[in-house]
Coordinates of C-alpha atoms in Angstrom, one line a residue:
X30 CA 117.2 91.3 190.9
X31 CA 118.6 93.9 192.7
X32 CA 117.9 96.8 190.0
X33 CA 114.1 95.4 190.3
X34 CA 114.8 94.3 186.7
X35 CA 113.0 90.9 185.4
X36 CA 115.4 87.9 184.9
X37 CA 115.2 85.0 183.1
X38 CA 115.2 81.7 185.3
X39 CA 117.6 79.1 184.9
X40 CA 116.8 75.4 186.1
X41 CA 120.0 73.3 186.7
X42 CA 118.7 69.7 186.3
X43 CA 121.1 66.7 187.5
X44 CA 119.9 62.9 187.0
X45 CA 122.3 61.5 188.5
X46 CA 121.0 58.9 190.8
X47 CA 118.3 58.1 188.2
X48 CA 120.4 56.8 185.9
X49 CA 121.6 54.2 188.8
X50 CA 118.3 53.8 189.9
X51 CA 117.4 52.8 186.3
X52 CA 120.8 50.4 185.9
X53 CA 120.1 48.8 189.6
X54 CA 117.0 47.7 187.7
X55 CA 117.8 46.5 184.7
X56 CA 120.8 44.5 186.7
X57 CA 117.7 43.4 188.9
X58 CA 116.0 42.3 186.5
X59 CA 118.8 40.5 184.3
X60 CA 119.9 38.8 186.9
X61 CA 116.2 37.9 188.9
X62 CA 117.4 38.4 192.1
X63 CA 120.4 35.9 191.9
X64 CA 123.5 37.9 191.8
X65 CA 127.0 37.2 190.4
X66 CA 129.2 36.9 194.0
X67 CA 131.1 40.1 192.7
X68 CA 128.2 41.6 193.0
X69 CA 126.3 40.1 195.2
X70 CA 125.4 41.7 199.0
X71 CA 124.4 38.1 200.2
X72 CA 127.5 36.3 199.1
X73 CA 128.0 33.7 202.1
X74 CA 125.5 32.2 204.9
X75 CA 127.4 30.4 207.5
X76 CA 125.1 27.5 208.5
X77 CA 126.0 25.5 212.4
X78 CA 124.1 21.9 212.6
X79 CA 124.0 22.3 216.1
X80 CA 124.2 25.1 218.8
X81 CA 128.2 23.7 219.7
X82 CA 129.0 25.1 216.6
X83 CA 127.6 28.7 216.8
X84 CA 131.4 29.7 217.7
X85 CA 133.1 28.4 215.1
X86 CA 130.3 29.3 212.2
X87 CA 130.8 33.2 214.0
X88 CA 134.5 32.4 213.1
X89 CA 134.3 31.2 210.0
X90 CA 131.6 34.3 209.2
X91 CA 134.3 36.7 210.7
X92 CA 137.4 35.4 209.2
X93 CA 135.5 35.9 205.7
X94 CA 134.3 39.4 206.5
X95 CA 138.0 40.6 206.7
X96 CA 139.3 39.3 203.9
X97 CA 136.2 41.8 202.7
X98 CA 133.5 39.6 202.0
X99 CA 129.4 39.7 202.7
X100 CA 129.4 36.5 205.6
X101 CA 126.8 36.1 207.8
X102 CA 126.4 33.4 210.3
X103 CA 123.4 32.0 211.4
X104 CA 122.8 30.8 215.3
X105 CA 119.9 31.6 216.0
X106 CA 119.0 28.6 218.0
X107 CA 115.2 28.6 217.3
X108 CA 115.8 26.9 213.7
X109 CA 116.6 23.8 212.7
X110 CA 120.1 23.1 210.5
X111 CA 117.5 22.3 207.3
X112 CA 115.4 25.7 207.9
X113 CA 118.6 27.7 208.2
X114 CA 119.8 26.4 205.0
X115 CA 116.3 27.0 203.6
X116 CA 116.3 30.6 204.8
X117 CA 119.8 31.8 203.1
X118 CA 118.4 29.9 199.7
X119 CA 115.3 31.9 199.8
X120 CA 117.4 35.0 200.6
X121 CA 119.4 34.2 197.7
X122 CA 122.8 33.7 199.2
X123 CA 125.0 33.0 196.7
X124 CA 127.0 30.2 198.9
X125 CA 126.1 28.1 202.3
X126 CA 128.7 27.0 204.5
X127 CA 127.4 24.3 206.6
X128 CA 129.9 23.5 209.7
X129 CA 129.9 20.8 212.8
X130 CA 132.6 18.3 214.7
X131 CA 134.6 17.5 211.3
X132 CA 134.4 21.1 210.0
X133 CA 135.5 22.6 213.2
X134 CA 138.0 19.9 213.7
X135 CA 139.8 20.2 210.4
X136 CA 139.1 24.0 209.8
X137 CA 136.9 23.7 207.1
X138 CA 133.9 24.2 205.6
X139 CA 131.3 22.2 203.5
X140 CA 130.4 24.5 200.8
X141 CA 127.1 24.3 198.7
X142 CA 124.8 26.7 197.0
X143 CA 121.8 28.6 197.1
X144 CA 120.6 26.0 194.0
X145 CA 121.2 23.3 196.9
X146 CA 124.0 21.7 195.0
X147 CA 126.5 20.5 197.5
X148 CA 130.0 20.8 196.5
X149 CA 132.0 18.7 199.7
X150 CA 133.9 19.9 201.8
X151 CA 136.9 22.6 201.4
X152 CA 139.4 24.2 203.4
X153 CA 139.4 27.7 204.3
X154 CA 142.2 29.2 202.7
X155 CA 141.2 27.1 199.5
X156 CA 137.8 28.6 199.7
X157 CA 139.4 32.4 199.8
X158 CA 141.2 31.3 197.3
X159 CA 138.3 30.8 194.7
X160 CA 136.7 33.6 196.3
X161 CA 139.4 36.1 195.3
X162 CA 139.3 34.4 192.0
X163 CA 135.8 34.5 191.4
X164 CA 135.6 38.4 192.5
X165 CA 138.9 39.6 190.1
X166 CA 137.4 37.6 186.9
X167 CA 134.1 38.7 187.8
X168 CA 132.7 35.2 187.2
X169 CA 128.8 35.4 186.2
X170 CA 127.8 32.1 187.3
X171 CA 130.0 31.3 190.6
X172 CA 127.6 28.9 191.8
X173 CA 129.0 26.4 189.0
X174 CA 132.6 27.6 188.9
X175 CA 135.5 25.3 189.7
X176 CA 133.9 23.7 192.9
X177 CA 135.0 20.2 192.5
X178 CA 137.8 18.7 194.7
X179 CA 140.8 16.8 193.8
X180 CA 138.9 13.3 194.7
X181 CA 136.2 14.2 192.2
X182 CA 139.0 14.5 189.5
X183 CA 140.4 11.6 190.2
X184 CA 137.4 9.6 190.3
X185 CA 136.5 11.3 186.5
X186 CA 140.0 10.1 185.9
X187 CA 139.3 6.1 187.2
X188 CA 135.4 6.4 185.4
X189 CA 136.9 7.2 182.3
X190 CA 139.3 4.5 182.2
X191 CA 137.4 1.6 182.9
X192 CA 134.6 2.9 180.7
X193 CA 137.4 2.7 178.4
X194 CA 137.7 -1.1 176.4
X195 CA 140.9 -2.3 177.0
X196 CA 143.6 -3.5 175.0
X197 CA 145.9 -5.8 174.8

């Protein structure tokens, strides 16, 4: 010091970004790469089938992204529709959003997963809808969640009657 005295040193030791380092990989490892959508910072890949629908898949990416979700769109025009899809699945995108003529005409989107289940088709709004739903209940396995569309009840409804003997 000042007084040419000896001091004795003190160390101030803070961990705190190793302790999220350490979390980040246990979630990492939990999860093996495929990420609840709450979490997830691949949550949507916006797939064209041809290059006339690079606009509206920009759209669709864009209108996602301010209702504050991780959209991408995918035109580059050097892939085919299948490889695109391919791509987000191998980069663990939790949904794919494949668009062309009928999409673009009735402002929807065909919605399937990075487990390359298809779930049909499904309007925008309807699709925010489950989106906000699957980020404020923090569903762990969105993939799965409530995807199926009014027909598919209906047709559950009609298999399970005439599987049904009846009576008379």
């Amino acid at each position: 010091d000042e007084k040419g005295e000896k001091q004795h040193p003190v160390m101030i030791h803070r961990a705190i970004l190793g302790s999220v380092e350490r979390m980040i990989a246990v979630l990492t490892e939990n999860y093996g790469g495929k990420w609840p959508f709450w979490l997830s910072p691949r949550q949507v890949m916006v797939v064209p089938v041809g290059i006339p629908f690079n606009q509206y898949a920009s759209d669709v990416a864009t209108k996602l992204r301010q209702f504050g979700y991780c959209a991408d769109a995918d035109t580059d025009d050097s892939n085919t529709m299948n490889k695109k899809v391919r791509n987000a699945q191998i980069a663990q995108y939790n949904f794919i959003f494949v668009v062309g003529e009928k999409e673009r005409t009735n402002l929807t989107v065909n919605v399937r997963t990075r487990d390359n289940k298809v779930h049909g088709e499904f309007s925008l709004d309807a699709v925010v809808d489950r989106f906000n739903h699957l980020r404020d209940e923090r569903v762990l396995k969105s993939e799965e969640y409530g995807w199926r569309t009014e027909e598919d009840e209906g047709e559950k409804g009609d298999k399970s009657k005439s599987s049904s003997p009846e009576t008379e």
